PDB file of C-alpha atoms in Angstrom:
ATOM      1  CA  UNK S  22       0.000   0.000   0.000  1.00 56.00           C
ATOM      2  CA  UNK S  23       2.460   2.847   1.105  1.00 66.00           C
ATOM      3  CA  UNK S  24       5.127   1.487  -2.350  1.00 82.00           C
ATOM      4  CA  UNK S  25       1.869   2.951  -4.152  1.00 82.00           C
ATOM      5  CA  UNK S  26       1.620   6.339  -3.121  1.00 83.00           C
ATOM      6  CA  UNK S  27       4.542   8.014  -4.732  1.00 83.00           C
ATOM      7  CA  UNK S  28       3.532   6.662  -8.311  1.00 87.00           C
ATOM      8  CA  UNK S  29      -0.073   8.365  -7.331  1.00 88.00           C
ATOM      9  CA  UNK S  30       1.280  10.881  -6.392  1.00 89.00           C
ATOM     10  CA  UNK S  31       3.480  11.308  -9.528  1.00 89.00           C
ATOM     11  CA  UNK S  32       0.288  10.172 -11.524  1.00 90.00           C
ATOM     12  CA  UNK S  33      -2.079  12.928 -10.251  1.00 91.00           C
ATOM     13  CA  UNK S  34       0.802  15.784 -10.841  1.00 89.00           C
ATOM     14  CA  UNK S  35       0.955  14.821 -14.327  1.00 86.00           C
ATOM     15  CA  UNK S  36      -2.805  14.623 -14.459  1.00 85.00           C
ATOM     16  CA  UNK S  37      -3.003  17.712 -13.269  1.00 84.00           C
ATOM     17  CA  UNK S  38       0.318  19.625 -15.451  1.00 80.00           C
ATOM     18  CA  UNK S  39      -1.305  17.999 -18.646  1.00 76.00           C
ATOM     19  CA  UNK S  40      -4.927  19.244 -17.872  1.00 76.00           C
ATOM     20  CA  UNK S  41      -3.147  22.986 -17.247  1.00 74.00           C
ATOM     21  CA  UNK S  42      -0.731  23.648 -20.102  1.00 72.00           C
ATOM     22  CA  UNK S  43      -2.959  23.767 -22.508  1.00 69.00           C
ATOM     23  CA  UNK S  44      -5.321  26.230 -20.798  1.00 67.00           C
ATOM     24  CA  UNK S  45      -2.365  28.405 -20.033  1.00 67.00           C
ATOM     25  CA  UNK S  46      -1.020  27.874 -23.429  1.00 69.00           C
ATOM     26  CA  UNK S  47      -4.149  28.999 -25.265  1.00 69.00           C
ATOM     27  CA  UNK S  48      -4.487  32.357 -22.327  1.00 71.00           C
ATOM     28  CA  UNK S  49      -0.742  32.983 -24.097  1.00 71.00           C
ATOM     29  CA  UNK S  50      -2.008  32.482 -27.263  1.00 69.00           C
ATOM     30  CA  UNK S  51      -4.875  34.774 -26.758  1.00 73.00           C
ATOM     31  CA  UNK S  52      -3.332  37.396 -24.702  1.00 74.00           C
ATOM     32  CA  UNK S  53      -0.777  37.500 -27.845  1.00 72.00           C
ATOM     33  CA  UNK S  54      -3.290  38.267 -30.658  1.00 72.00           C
ATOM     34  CA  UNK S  55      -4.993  40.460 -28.329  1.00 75.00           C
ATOM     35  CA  UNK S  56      -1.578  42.499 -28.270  1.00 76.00           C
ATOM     36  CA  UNK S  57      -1.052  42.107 -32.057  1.00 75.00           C
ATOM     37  CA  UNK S  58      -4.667  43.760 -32.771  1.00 77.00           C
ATOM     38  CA  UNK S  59      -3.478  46.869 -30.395  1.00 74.00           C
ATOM     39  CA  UNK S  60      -0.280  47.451 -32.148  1.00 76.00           C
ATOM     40  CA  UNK S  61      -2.059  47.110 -35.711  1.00 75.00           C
ATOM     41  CA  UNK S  62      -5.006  49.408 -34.619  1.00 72.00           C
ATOM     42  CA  UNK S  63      -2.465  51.736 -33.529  1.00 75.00           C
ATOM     43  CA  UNK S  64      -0.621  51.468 -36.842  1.00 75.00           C
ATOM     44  CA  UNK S  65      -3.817  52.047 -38.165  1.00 74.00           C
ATOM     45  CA  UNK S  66      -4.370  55.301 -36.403  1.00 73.00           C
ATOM     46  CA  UNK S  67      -1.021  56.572 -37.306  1.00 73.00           C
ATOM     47  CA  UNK S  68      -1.333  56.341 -40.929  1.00 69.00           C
ATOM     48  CA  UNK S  69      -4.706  57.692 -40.847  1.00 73.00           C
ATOM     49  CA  UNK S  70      -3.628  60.977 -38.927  1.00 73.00           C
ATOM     50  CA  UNK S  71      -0.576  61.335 -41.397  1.00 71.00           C
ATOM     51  CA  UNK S  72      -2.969  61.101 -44.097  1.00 71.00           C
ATOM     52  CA  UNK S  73      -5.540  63.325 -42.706  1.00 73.00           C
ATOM     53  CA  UNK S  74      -2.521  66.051 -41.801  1.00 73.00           C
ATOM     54  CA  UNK S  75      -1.363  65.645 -45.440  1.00 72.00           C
ATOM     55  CA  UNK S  76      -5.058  66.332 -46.397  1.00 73.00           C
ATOM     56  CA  UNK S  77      -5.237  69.420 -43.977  1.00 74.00           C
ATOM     57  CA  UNK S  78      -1.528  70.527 -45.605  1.00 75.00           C
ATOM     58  CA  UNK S  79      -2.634  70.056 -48.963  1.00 73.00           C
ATOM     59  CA  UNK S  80      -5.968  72.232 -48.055  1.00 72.00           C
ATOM     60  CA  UNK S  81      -4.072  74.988 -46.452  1.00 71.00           C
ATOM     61  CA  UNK S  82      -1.912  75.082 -49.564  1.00 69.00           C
ATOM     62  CA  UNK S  83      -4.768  75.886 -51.843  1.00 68.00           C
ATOM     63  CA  UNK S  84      -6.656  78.530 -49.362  1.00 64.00           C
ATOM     64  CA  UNK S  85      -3.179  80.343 -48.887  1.00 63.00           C
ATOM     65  CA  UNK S  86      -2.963  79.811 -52.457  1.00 56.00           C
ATOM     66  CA  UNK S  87       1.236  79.033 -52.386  1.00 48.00           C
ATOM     67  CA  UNK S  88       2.318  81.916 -54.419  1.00 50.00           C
ATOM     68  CA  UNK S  89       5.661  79.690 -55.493  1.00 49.00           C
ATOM     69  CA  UNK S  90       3.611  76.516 -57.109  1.00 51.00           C
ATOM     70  CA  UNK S  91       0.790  78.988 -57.969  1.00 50.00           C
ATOM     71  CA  UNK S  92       3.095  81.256 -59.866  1.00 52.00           C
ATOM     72  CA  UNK S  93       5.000  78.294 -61.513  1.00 51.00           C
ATOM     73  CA  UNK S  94       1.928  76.378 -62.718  1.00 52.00           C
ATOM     74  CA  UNK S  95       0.425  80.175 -64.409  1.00 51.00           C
ATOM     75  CA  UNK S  96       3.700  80.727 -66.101  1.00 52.00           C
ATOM     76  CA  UNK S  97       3.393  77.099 -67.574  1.00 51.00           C
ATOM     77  CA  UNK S  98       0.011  77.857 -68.918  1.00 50.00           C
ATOM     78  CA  UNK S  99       1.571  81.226 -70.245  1.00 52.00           C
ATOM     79  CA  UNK S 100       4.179  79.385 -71.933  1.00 50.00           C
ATOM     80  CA  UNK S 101       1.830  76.221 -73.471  1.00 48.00           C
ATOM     81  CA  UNK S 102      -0.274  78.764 -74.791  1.00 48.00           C
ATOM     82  CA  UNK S 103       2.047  80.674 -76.467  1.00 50.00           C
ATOM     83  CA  UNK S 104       3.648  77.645 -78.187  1.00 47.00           C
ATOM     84  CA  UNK S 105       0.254  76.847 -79.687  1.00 48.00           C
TER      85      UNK S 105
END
């Protein structure tokens, strides 16, 4: 009876390690994709707000009218006219 109890007791913490892992395994697993989907969202918002300033830049540009591209792109014009 007492040669028994070791292997039992051996038995029951492998019972018990195999029944754990994979619950701990798949909390890894998930905590990891949940971590993945922040720093892609995140990505996400970054390249949005670039784009958006770009947008705001570009909008600016045209109410302040940028004399230097405004100026180049009317003496273009001047000169494809007057090549016609």
């Amino acid at each position: 009876m007492y040669s028994i109890l070791p292997y039992v007791f051996l038995l029951t913490i492998i019972i018990i390690l195999l029944l754990t892992c994979p619950i701990s395994s798949q909390l890894r697993l998930k905590n990891a994709i949940e971590e993945k989907s922040i720093k892609d969202l995140k990505k996400f918002k970054v390249h949005t707000k670039q784009i958006m300033n770009s947008e705001k830049e570009q909008k600016n540009a045209l109410k302040r009218k940028n004399r230097n591209h405004y100026s180049r792109t009317k003496n273009w014009r001047i000169c494809y006219y007057t090549r016609q």
